[in-house]
Amino acid sequence: MIRIENVSFRHGPTNILHDISLTIPKGGITALVGPNGAGKSSLLSLISRLQTLQEGSITIDGLPVDTTPNRQLAKVIAILRQDSIVASRLRVHELVGFGRFPHGRGRLTEEDRAIVGQSLQQFDLADLADRFIETLSGGQRQRALVAMAFCQGTDYLLLDEPLNNLDMYYARELMRSLRAIADEKGKTIVIVLHDINQAGAYADRIVAMKDGRLIADGAPAELLNTDILESVFGFRMPVEVVDGKPVALHFR
Amino acid sequence: MPDRRLLYLGLAALLCVAAFMTIGLRGNIGFVLGLRAAKLAALLQVSVSIAVSTVIFQTVTGNRILTPSIMGLDALYLFGQMLLVFLLGGMGYAALDPQFKFGGEVLVLMALATGLLLPMLRRRVDMGLMLLAGVIFGVLFRSLHSLLARLIDPNDFAVVQGASFANFNDVRTDLLVFAAVLTLVGAAIAWRARHVLDIVALGPDAATGLGVTWARTVTGLLLLVSALVAVSTALVGPVAFFGLLVVAVAERLVDTRRHAVLLPAAALTAVFILVGGQTLFQHALGNSSTLGVVIEFAGGLVFLLLLVLGSRK
């Protein structure tokens, strides 16, 4: 369980997060949605201790993120930031193998290799395993990075806009893979999404943020309605139900 | 296969070492061999320390164009040395035990380098900014160095002047033992950290996510780099582009950036170029030119090439 209590965060004179309290139970996919600058990425960075906590407290399975040794946390939570830089002259399987670093400090055992192979399979990368990262397309690279985070073998997986750079086919493939690992392996996934309909189709719970505050929280069926979406994004969009799933027609 | 390439590289380096020791042996063989062995030891240390420090520095800064010397670390070392002469006077400086003096200079460099560079490396700064800052640091320390050189009296100046230019013919053999210890310990630490270095190359966010404490790790690595730069600068003087040349060539040869392969490959390439080049210049070209100039020329070309290629991406 991720427990966020009274977290505020400021960057220079700007307040980015105001007194956020949120509990994310174990299991399932939680999507963070909201307009640009709502503080979604900052919240994710704070949970994953990439930013130093200024006010409030965050614990993951009872471990406070600001005082628990980094190595120990790396076995509990994995994070993928947007626009991650990737070192050059690295092959895909080497990059994915780095995900095992918290467990063996760089030495790969047979078991580690098996997990790397499985991650490559899971994210449809087996054919690309020996390619250099810089020769991949943006979408393939993104999948390799998600595979690396998955390979870390943590119970919690935080993903910051992983659908960036992905075309429709791979966006759908990635969301399906995430759904599968949440259902079959019991992983807890917290994901920042821009496309409200991806959130509606794959998430168990949607948390909406705006101007550094939580403004709505609930299952996709409750959250995807015209009034709530207007309060989040600032304009009215019709919501239709297709195949039992709510779909926001935000492009009209 | 990187492993086989590493083997060939090792053989080539060994061949250069053998040629350096044996070609043109005349006269009192025992004496000549002793002389050559001391020089060889120095060249090997310089090769290893420059190669390892450059690889680590590039990994920490996250680009392949920066080297410790481009960032002005060797200029900083010389400045520290000049400062010592300025404070103690030439006689006082010359009277100090060289090993003790060297130890002090290493510590001064480590402290100064950490103080100046750490704020920049805490977060990885944009490369253009790093490069600019490096050039400015380099000019600053060189200028301070020459300012001090004008302030001290000519006798004192003569004491330090010899140390200010790269010279592979006339290496400082009195520091060998102390420098050897530093080089070996430094290389051993770098080797032990090879997997951590792979992770550090991914940048602060990814490294933190994988359980590496960024600030502490980078501080440690920077201290290591400064110690190694001090070794090479003390032994042969400042060399600007040698590290860049060596790492760029090694990376092409083994075609990987994994440190378990790249670190030894860079060290062996350095040995090959430095010891092989020195042999060539001494025996085939009859010392008609100096190796330092040629290496700087080739390294400078590589630097420009990397800049041009890098900007196209």
Coordinates of C-alpha atoms in Angstrom, one line a residue:
Chain A
M1 CA 0.0 0.0 0.0
I2 CA 1.2 3.5 -0.9
R3 CA 0.1 6.0 1.7
I4 CA 0.5 9.7 1.0
E5 CA -0.2 12.0 3.8
N6 CA -0.5 15.8 3.7
V7 CA 2.2 16.2 1.0
S8 CA 3.0 19.7 -0.2
F9 CA 5.7 20.5 -2.7
R10 CA 7.1 23.8 -3.9
H11 CA 9.6 24.6 -6.5
G12 CA 11.1 28.0 -5.8
P13 CA 8.2 30.4 -5.3
T14 CA 5.6 28.1 -7.1
N15 CA 3.5 25.7 -5.1
I16 CA 3.3 22.6 -7.2
L17 CA 1.3 20.3 -4.8
H18 CA -1.1 21.4 -2.1
D19 CA -1.7 19.2 0.9
I20 CA -2.2 15.9 -1.0
S21 CA -3.4 12.8 0.9
L22 CA -4.0 9.6 -1.1
T23 CA -4.0 5.9 -0.4
I24 CA -3.3 3.5 -3.2
P25 CA -4.0 -0.1 -2.1
K26 CA -2.0 -3.1 -3.3
G27 CA -3.0 -4.5 -6.7
G28 CA -4.6 -3.0 -9.7
I29 CA -3.9 -0.1 -12.0
T30 CA -4.4 3.5 -10.8
A31 CA -4.3 6.2 -13.4
L32 CA -3.3 9.8 -12.7
V33 CA -4.9 12.2 -15.1
G34 CA -5.2 15.9 -15.4
P35 CA -4.1 18.8 -17.6
N36 CA -0.5 19.8 -18.1
G37 CA 1.1 21.3 -15.0
A38 CA -1.4 19.6 -12.6
G39 CA 1.5 18.1 -10.6
K40 CA 1.1 14.4 -11.6
S41 CA 4.7 13.9 -12.5
S42 CA 5.9 15.7 -9.3
L43 CA 3.7 13.4 -7.2
L44 CA 5.2 10.4 -9.0
S45 CA 8.7 11.7 -8.4
L46 CA 8.0 12.2 -4.7
I47 CA 6.6 8.7 -4.3
S48 CA 9.6 7.3 -6.0
R49 CA 12.1 9.5 -4.0
L50 CA 13.5 11.1 -7.2
Q51 CA 12.5 14.4 -5.6
T52 CA 13.2 15.1 -1.9
L53 CA 10.1 15.2 0.2
Q54 CA 9.5 18.7 1.7
E55 CA 6.3 18.4 3.7
G56 CA 4.1 15.5 4.7
S57 CA 4.9 11.8 4.5
I58 CA 4.9 9.0 2.0
T59 CA 5.2 5.3 2.9
I60 CA 5.3 2.3 0.7
D61 CA 4.3 -1.0 2.5
G62 CA 5.2 0.9 5.7
L63 CA 8.6 2.0 4.5
P64 CA 9.0 5.8 4.6
V65 CA 10.5 6.9 1.3
D66 CA 12.7 9.6 2.7
T67 CA 14.5 7.5 5.3
T68 CA 14.5 4.0 3.9
P69 CA 17.9 3.0 2.3
N70 CA 17.8 3.5 -1.5
R71 CA 18.8 -0.1 -2.2
Q72 CA 16.0 -1.5 -0.2
L73 CA 13.4 0.8 -1.9
A74 CA 14.7 -0.3 -5.3
K75 CA 13.4 -3.8 -4.5
V76 CA 9.9 -2.5 -3.7
I77 CA 9.3 0.2 -6.3
A78 CA 10.3 0.8 -9.9
I79 CA 9.9 4.1 -11.7
L80 CA 10.0 5.0 -15.3
R81 CA 10.2 8.8 -16.0
Q82 CA 9.2 10.4 -19.2
D83 CA 12.0 11.3 -21.6
S84 CA 14.5 9.1 -19.8
I85 CA 18.0 9.5 -21.2
V86 CA 19.6 6.3 -22.4
A87 CA 23.3 5.7 -22.6
S88 CA 24.5 4.8 -26.0
R89 CA 26.2 1.6 -27.3
L90 CA 23.9 -0.6 -25.2
R91 CA 22.0 -3.6 -26.4
V92 CA 18.3 -4.0 -25.5
H93 CA 18.9 -7.1 -23.4
E94 CA 21.7 -5.3 -21.5
L95 CA 19.4 -2.4 -20.7
V96 CA 16.6 -4.7 -19.6
G97 CA 19.2 -6.6 -17.5
F98 CA 20.0 -3.4 -15.6
G99 CA 16.6 -3.8 -14.0
R100 CA 18.1 -6.7 -12.0
F101 CA 20.8 -4.4 -10.5
P102 CA 19.1 -4.0 -7.1
H103 CA 19.1 -7.7 -6.6
G104 CA 22.7 -8.8 -7.6
R105 CA 24.5 -5.4 -7.8
G106 CA 25.2 -6.1 -11.5
R107 CA 26.0 -9.9 -11.5
L108 CA 23.4 -11.8 -13.4
T109 CA 22.5 -15.2 -12.1
E110 CA 20.7 -17.9 -14.2
E111 CA 17.5 -16.8 -12.4
D112 CA 18.1 -13.2 -13.4
R113 CA 18.7 -14.2 -17.0
A114 CA 15.4 -16.1 -17.0
I115 CA 13.6 -13.0 -15.7
V116 CA 15.2 -10.8 -18.3
G117 CA 14.1 -13.3 -21.0
Q118 CA 10.6 -13.3 -19.6
S119 CA 10.5 -9.5 -19.6
L120 CA 11.7 -9.3 -23.2
Q121 CA 8.9 -11.7 -24.1
Q122 CA 6.3 -9.9 -22.1
F123 CA 6.9 -6.6 -24.0
D124 CA 7.4 -8.1 -27.4
L125 CA 11.1 -7.4 -27.5
A126 CA 12.6 -10.8 -28.1
D127 CA 13.4 -10.1 -31.7
L128 CA 15.1 -6.8 -30.8
A129 CA 17.2 -8.2 -27.9
D130 CA 20.6 -7.8 -29.6
R131 CA 19.9 -4.4 -31.2
F132 CA 21.6 -1.3 -30.0
I133 CA 19.2 1.1 -28.2
E134 CA 20.0 4.0 -30.4
T135 CA 19.0 2.1 -33.5
L136 CA 15.4 1.6 -32.1
S137 CA 12.4 3.8 -32.9
G138 CA 11.0 5.9 -30.1
G139 CA 8.2 3.4 -29.5
Q140 CA 10.5 0.4 -29.3
R141 CA 12.8 2.3 -26.9
Q142 CA 9.9 3.2 -24.7
R143 CA 8.9 -0.5 -24.5
A144 CA 12.5 -1.4 -23.7
L145 CA 12.4 1.0 -20.8
V146 CA 9.1 -0.3 -19.5
A147 CA 10.6 -3.8 -19.8
M148 CA 13.5 -2.7 -17.7
A149 CA 11.2 -1.3 -15.0
F150 CA 9.2 -4.6 -15.0
C151 CA 12.4 -6.6 -14.9
Q152 CA 13.2 -4.9 -11.5
G153 CA 10.7 -7.3 -10.1
T154 CA 9.1 -4.9 -7.7
D155 CA 5.6 -5.0 -6.4
Y156 CA 5.0 -1.4 -7.3
L157 CA 5.5 0.0 -10.8
L158 CA 5.3 3.8 -11.4
L159 CA 5.1 4.9 -15.0
D160 CA 5.1 8.5 -16.1
E161 CA 3.3 8.8 -19.5
P162 CA 4.6 5.6 -21.0
L163 CA 2.3 6.0 -24.0
N164 CA 4.3 9.0 -25.3
N165 CA 5.9 8.1 -28.6
L166 CA 3.7 4.9 -29.0
D167 CA 1.5 4.5 -32.0
M168 CA -2.0 3.1 -31.5
Y169 CA -1.0 -0.5 -31.9
Y170 CA 1.8 -0.4 -29.4
A171 CA -0.1 1.9 -27.0
R172 CA -2.8 -0.8 -26.9
E173 CA -0.2 -3.6 -26.6
L174 CA 1.5 -1.8 -23.7
M175 CA -1.7 -1.2 -21.8
R176 CA -2.8 -4.8 -22.3
S177 CA 0.6 -6.0 -21.0
L178 CA 0.2 -3.8 -18.0
R179 CA -3.3 -5.1 -17.4
A180 CA -1.9 -8.7 -17.7
I181 CA 0.9 -8.2 -15.2
A182 CA -1.5 -6.4 -12.8
D183 CA -4.0 -9.3 -13.0
E184 CA -1.6 -12.3 -13.2
K185 CA 1.3 -11.2 -11.1
G186 CA -0.5 -9.0 -8.7
K187 CA 1.6 -5.9 -9.5
T188 CA 0.4 -2.5 -8.3
I189 CA 0.7 0.0 -11.2
V190 CA 0.5 3.8 -10.9
I191 CA 0.5 5.4 -14.3
V192 CA 0.2 8.9 -15.6
L193 CA -1.9 9.0 -18.7
H194 CA -2.9 11.8 -21.0
D195 CA -5.5 9.9 -22.9
I196 CA -8.6 9.8 -20.6
N197 CA -10.0 6.9 -22.7
Q198 CA -6.9 4.7 -22.1
A199 CA -7.5 5.3 -18.4
G200 CA -11.2 4.5 -18.8
A201 CA -10.5 1.3 -20.6
Y202 CA -7.6 -0.2 -18.6
A203 CA -7.5 1.4 -15.1
D204 CA -9.3 0.2 -12.0
R205 CA -9.3 3.6 -10.5
I206 CA -8.7 7.1 -11.8
V207 CA -7.3 9.9 -9.8
A208 CA -7.8 13.4 -11.3
M209 CA -5.5 16.3 -10.4
K210 CA -5.6 20.0 -11.2
D211 CA -3.4 22.8 -10.1
G212 CA -1.6 20.6 -7.5
R213 CA -4.8 19.3 -5.9
L214 CA -6.8 16.1 -6.1
I215 CA -10.2 16.9 -7.5
A216 CA -11.8 13.6 -8.3
D217 CA -11.1 10.0 -7.5
G218 CA -13.1 6.9 -8.4
A219 CA -13.7 4.0 -10.8
P220 CA -13.7 4.9 -14.5
A221 CA -17.5 4.5 -14.7
E222 CA -18.1 7.1 -12.0
L223 CA -15.4 9.5 -13.1
L224 CA -15.9 9.6 -16.8
N225 CA -18.9 11.9 -17.0
T226 CA -19.2 15.3 -18.6
D227 CA -19.4 17.4 -15.4
I228 CA -16.4 15.9 -13.7
L229 CA -14.3 16.0 -16.8
E230 CA -15.2 19.6 -17.3
S231 CA -14.0 20.4 -13.8
V232 CA -10.7 18.7 -14.5
F233 CA -10.0 19.8 -18.1
G234 CA -12.0 23.0 -18.4
F235 CA -14.3 22.2 -21.2
R236 CA -17.4 20.1 -21.8
M237 CA -17.1 16.8 -23.7
P238 CA -19.9 14.3 -24.4
V239 CA -19.4 10.9 -22.8
E240 CA -20.9 7.8 -24.6
V241 CA -21.0 4.3 -23.5
V242 CA -19.5 1.8 -26.0
D243 CA -19.4 -1.9 -25.2
G244 CA -20.1 -1.1 -21.6
K245 CA -17.1 1.2 -21.3
P246 CA -17.4 5.0 -21.0
V247 CA -15.7 6.9 -23.9
A248 CA -15.1 10.6 -23.7
L249 CA -15.4 12.4 -27.1
H250 CA -12.8 15.0 -26.3
F251 CA -11.7 15.6 -29.8
R252 CA -15.0 17.2 -30.9
Chain B
M1 CA 32.9 -10.8 -29.6
P2 CA 34.2 -8.1 -27.2
D3 CA 36.1 -10.7 -25.3
R4 CA 38.2 -11.8 -28.2
R5 CA 38.8 -8.2 -29.2
L6 CA 40.0 -7.5 -25.7
L7 CA 42.5 -10.4 -26.0
Y8 CA 43.9 -9.0 -29.3
L9 CA 44.1 -5.6 -27.8
G10 CA 46.0 -7.1 -24.9
L11 CA 48.4 -8.9 -27.2
A12 CA 49.0 -5.7 -29.2
A13 CA 49.8 -3.8 -26.0
L14 CA 52.1 -6.5 -24.8
L15 CA 53.9 -6.4 -28.1
C16 CA 54.5 -2.7 -27.7
V17 CA 55.8 -3.2 -24.2
A18 CA 58.2 -5.9 -25.4
A19 CA 59.4 -3.7 -28.3
F20 CA 59.9 -0.8 -26.0
M21 CA 62.1 -2.9 -23.6
T22 CA 64.2 -4.8 -26.3
I23 CA 64.7 -2.7 -29.5
G24 CA 68.2 -1.3 -29.8
L25 CA 69.6 -2.7 -26.6
R26 CA 73.3 -1.7 -26.5
G27 CA 76.1 -1.3 -24.0
N28 CA 75.5 -2.1 -20.3
I29 CA 72.3 -4.1 -20.7
G30 CA 71.5 -4.2 -17.1
F31 CA 71.7 -0.5 -16.7
V32 CA 69.7 0.2 -19.9
L33 CA 67.0 -2.2 -18.9
G34 CA 66.7 -0.7 -15.5
L35 CA 66.3 2.8 -17.0
R36 CA 63.7 1.6 -19.5
A37 CA 61.8 -0.4 -16.9
A38 CA 61.4 2.8 -14.8
K39 CA 60.2 4.7 -17.8
L40 CA 57.9 1.9 -18.9
A41 CA 56.4 1.8 -15.4
A42 CA 55.6 5.5 -15.6
L43 CA 54.1 5.2 -19.1
L44 CA 51.9 2.3 -18.0
Q45 CA 50.7 4.3 -15.0
V46 CA 49.9 7.3 -17.1
S47 CA 48.0 5.1 -19.6
V48 CA 45.9 3.4 -17.0
S49 CA 45.2 6.6 -15.0
I50 CA 44.2 8.7 -18.0
A51 CA 42.1 5.9 -19.6
V52 CA 40.2 5.0 -16.4
S53 CA 39.7 8.6 -15.3
T54 CA 38.4 9.6 -18.7
V55 CA 35.9 6.7 -18.9
I56 CA 34.6 7.4 -15.4
F57 CA 34.3 11.1 -16.1
Q58 CA 32.4 10.6 -19.3
T59 CA 30.1 8.2 -17.6
V60 CA 29.3 10.5 -14.8
T61 CA 28.8 13.6 -17.0
G62 CA 26.8 11.5 -19.5
N63 CA 28.6 12.5 -22.7
R64 CA 31.5 11.4 -24.7
I65 CA 33.2 14.6 -25.5
L66 CA 34.2 15.8 -22.0
T67 CA 37.4 14.6 -20.4
P68 CA 38.9 15.7 -17.1
S69 CA 41.5 17.7 -18.9
I70 CA 39.0 19.5 -21.1
M71 CA 37.3 20.4 -17.8
G72 CA 40.6 21.9 -16.7
L73 CA 41.4 19.4 -13.9
D74 CA 45.1 19.1 -14.9
A75 CA 45.3 22.9 -15.1
L76 CA 43.9 22.9 -11.5
Y77 CA 46.6 20.5 -10.5
L78 CA 49.3 22.8 -11.9
F79 CA 47.7 25.7 -10.2
G80 CA 47.8 23.9 -6.9
Q81 CA 51.5 23.2 -7.5
M82 CA 52.3 26.8 -8.3
L83 CA 50.4 27.9 -5.3
L84 CA 52.5 25.7 -3.1
V85 CA 55.7 27.2 -4.5
F86 CA 54.3 30.7 -4.1
L87 CA 53.5 30.0 -0.5
L88 CA 56.6 28.1 0.5
G89 CA 59.1 29.7 -1.8
G90 CA 61.2 27.7 -4.4
M91 CA 63.8 26.5 -1.8
G92 CA 61.2 25.4 0.7
Y93 CA 59.3 23.6 -2.1
A94 CA 62.4 21.9 -3.4
A95 CA 63.4 20.8 0.1
L96 CA 60.1 19.0 0.6
D97 CA 60.1 15.3 0.3
P98 CA 58.8 14.6 -3.3
Q99 CA 56.5 11.8 -2.2
F100 CA 55.0 13.9 0.6
K101 CA 54.7 16.8 -1.7
F102 CA 52.9 14.7 -4.2
G103 CA 50.5 13.3 -1.6
G104 CA 49.7 16.9 -0.6
E105 CA 49.1 17.9 -4.2
V106 CA 46.8 15.0 -4.8
L107 CA 44.7 15.9 -1.7
V108 CA 44.5 19.6 -2.7
L109 CA 43.3 18.6 -6.2
M110 CA 40.7 16.2 -4.9
A111 CA 39.4 18.9 -2.6
L112 CA 39.3 21.6 -5.2
A113 CA 37.9 19.4 -7.9
T114 CA 35.1 18.2 -5.7
G115 CA 34.3 21.7 -4.5
L116 CA 34.0 23.1 -8.0
L117 CA 32.5 20.3 -10.1
L118 CA 30.2 18.6 -7.6
P119 CA 27.5 21.4 -7.7
M120 CA 27.4 20.9 -11.5
L121 CA 27.2 17.1 -11.4
R122 CA 24.5 16.9 -8.7
R123 CA 22.0 17.2 -11.5
R124 CA 23.4 16.5 -14.9
V125 CA 23.7 19.8 -16.5
D126 CA 23.2 20.4 -20.2
M127 CA 26.3 19.4 -22.1
G128 CA 26.9 22.7 -23.9
L129 CA 26.9 24.4 -20.5
M130 CA 29.3 21.8 -19.1
L131 CA 31.7 22.3 -22.0
L132 CA 31.5 26.0 -21.7
A133 CA 32.1 25.9 -18.0
G134 CA 35.0 23.5 -18.5
V135 CA 36.7 25.7 -21.0
I136 CA 36.2 28.7 -18.7
F137 CA 37.6 26.8 -15.7
G138 CA 40.5 25.6 -17.7
V139 CA 41.4 29.2 -18.9
L140 CA 40.8 30.5 -15.3
F141 CA 43.2 28.1 -13.8
R142 CA 45.8 28.5 -16.5
S143 CA 45.6 32.2 -16.1
L144 CA 45.9 32.1 -12.3
H145 CA 48.8 29.7 -12.9
S146 CA 50.6 32.2 -15.1
L147 CA 49.7 35.1 -12.8
L148 CA 51.4 33.3 -9.9
A149 CA 54.3 32.5 -12.2
R150 CA 54.8 36.2 -12.8
L151 CA 54.6 37.0 -9.1
I152 CA 57.2 34.5 -7.9
D153 CA 61.0 35.1 -8.4
P154 CA 62.8 33.5 -11.4
N155 CA 64.5 30.8 -9.3
D156 CA 61.3 29.6 -7.9
F157 CA 59.8 29.7 -11.4
A158 CA 62.5 27.4 -12.7
V159 CA 61.5 24.8 -10.1
V160 CA 57.9 24.5 -11.3
Q161 CA 58.3 25.3 -15.0
G162 CA 59.6 21.8 -15.9
A163 CA 56.3 20.3 -14.7
S164 CA 54.0 22.4 -16.8
F165 CA 54.4 20.8 -20.2
A166 CA 53.6 17.3 -21.4
N167 CA 56.8 15.3 -21.9
F168 CA 56.9 11.6 -22.4
N169 CA 60.7 11.5 -22.8
D170 CA 61.5 12.8 -19.5
V171 CA 59.1 11.3 -17.0
R172 CA 59.3 11.8 -13.2
T173 CA 60.7 8.6 -11.9
D174 CA 61.1 9.7 -8.3
L175 CA 57.3 9.5 -7.7
L176 CA 56.9 6.1 -9.2
V177 CA 56.3 4.0 -6.1
F178 CA 53.7 6.4 -4.6
A179 CA 52.0 6.9 -8.0
A180 CA 52.0 3.2 -8.6
V181 CA 50.1 2.6 -5.4
L182 CA 47.6 5.3 -6.3
T183 CA 47.1 4.0 -9.8
L184 CA 46.6 0.4 -8.7
V185 CA 44.2 1.3 -5.9
G186 CA 42.3 3.6 -8.2
A187 CA 42.1 1.0 -11.0
A188 CA 40.9 -1.6 -8.5
I189 CA 38.2 0.7 -7.2
A190 CA 37.1 1.5 -10.7
W191 CA 37.0 -2.2 -11.6
R192 CA 34.9 -3.0 -8.5
A193 CA 32.5 -0.2 -9.4
R194 CA 32.2 -1.4 -13.0
H195 CA 28.5 -2.5 -12.6
V196 CA 27.6 0.6 -10.7
L197 CA 29.2 2.7 -13.5
D198 CA 26.9 1.0 -16.0
I199 CA 24.0 2.2 -13.9
V200 CA 25.4 5.7 -13.4
A201 CA 25.5 6.0 -17.2
L202 CA 21.7 5.9 -17.2
G203 CA 21.5 9.3 -15.5
P204 CA 20.4 10.4 -12.0
D205 CA 16.7 9.4 -12.2
A206 CA 17.2 5.9 -13.5
A207 CA 20.1 5.3 -11.2
T208 CA 18.2 6.4 -8.2
G209 CA 15.3 4.2 -9.2
L210 CA 17.7 1.3 -9.4
G211 CA 19.0 1.9 -5.9
V212 CA 22.1 3.9 -6.5
T213 CA 22.6 6.8 -4.1
W214 CA 23.5 9.4 -6.8
A215 CA 25.1 12.2 -4.8
R216 CA 27.3 9.9 -2.7
T217 CA 28.3 7.7 -5.7
V218 CA 29.2 10.7 -7.9
T219 CA 31.2 12.3 -5.2
G220 CA 33.2 9.1 -4.7
L221 CA 33.8 8.8 -8.5
L222 CA 34.9 12.4 -8.8
L223 CA 37.4 12.0 -6.0
L224 CA 38.8 8.9 -7.8
V225 CA 39.0 10.8 -11.1
S226 CA 40.9 13.7 -9.4
A227 CA 43.4 11.3 -7.8
L228 CA 44.1 9.6 -11.2
V229 CA 44.4 12.9 -13.0
A230 CA 46.9 14.0 -10.3
V231 CA 49.0 10.8 -11.0
S232 CA 49.2 11.4 -14.8
T233 CA 49.8 15.1 -14.5
A234 CA 52.5 14.7 -11.9
L235 CA 54.3 12.1 -14.0
V236 CA 54.3 13.6 -17.5
G237 CA 52.5 16.9 -17.3
P238 CA 49.1 17.9 -18.8
V239 CA 47.8 16.2 -21.9
A240 CA 44.6 17.6 -23.2
F241 CA 43.2 15.2 -25.7
F242 CA 44.9 11.8 -25.0
G243 CA 42.1 10.5 -22.8
L244 CA 39.5 11.5 -25.4
L245 CA 41.4 9.8 -28.2
V246 CA 41.9 6.6 -26.2
V247 CA 38.3 6.2 -25.1
A248 CA 36.9 7.0 -28.5
V249 CA 39.2 4.5 -30.1
A250 CA 38.6 1.8 -27.5
E251 CA 34.8 2.3 -27.8
R252 CA 35.0 1.8 -31.5
L253 CA 37.1 -1.3 -31.1
V254 CA 35.0 -3.2 -28.5
D255 CA 31.7 -1.7 -29.6
T256 CA 30.1 -1.5 -26.2
R257 CA 29.9 1.0 -23.3
R258 CA 29.7 -1.7 -20.6
H259 CA 32.4 -0.9 -18.2
A260 CA 33.5 -4.5 -17.6
V261 CA 34.8 -4.4 -21.2
L262 CA 35.4 -0.7 -21.8
L263 CA 37.6 0.0 -18.8
P264 CA 40.2 -2.6 -19.7
A265 CA 39.9 -1.9 -23.4
A266 CA 40.6 1.8 -22.8
A267 CA 43.6 1.1 -20.6
L268 CA 45.0 -1.3 -23.1
T269 CA 44.5 1.1 -26.0
A270 CA 46.2 3.8 -24.0
V271 CA 49.2 1.5 -23.4
F272 CA 49.3 0.6 -27.1
I273 CA 49.3 4.2 -28.2
L274 CA 51.6 5.6 -25.6
V275 CA 54.2 2.8 -25.3
G276 CA 54.0 1.9 -29.0
G277 CA 54.2 5.5 -30.0
Q278 CA 57.1 6.2 -27.7
T279 CA 59.0 3.2 -29.2
L280 CA 58.4 4.4 -32.7
F281 CA 59.6 7.9 -32.0
Q282 CA 62.7 6.8 -30.1
H283 CA 63.9 4.2 -32.5
A284 CA 62.3 4.5 -35.9
L285 CA 62.1 8.3 -36.1
G286 CA 65.2 9.1 -34.0
N287 CA 63.4 11.5 -31.7
S288 CA 62.8 13.9 -34.6
S289 CA 59.5 14.9 -33.2
T290 CA 57.8 14.5 -29.8
L291 CA 55.0 12.0 -29.2
G292 CA 53.1 14.5 -27.1
V293 CA 52.5 16.8 -30.0
V294 CA 51.3 14.0 -32.3
I295 CA 49.0 12.6 -29.7
E296 CA 47.5 16.0 -29.0
F297 CA 47.1 16.6 -32.8
A298 CA 45.3 13.3 -33.3
G299 CA 43.2 13.7 -30.1
G300 CA 42.2 17.2 -31.2
L301 CA 41.0 15.9 -34.5
V302 CA 39.0 13.2 -32.7
F303 CA 37.5 15.9 -30.5
L304 CA 36.4 17.9 -33.5
L305 CA 35.0 14.8 -35.2
L306 CA 33.0 13.9 -32.2
L307 CA 31.6 17.4 -32.0
V308 CA 30.6 17.4 -35.6
L309 CA 29.1 13.9 -35.5
G310 CA 27.4 14.6 -32.2
S311 CA 25.8 17.8 -33.4
R312 CA 24.3 16.0 -36.4
K313 CA 22.3 13.6 -34.2

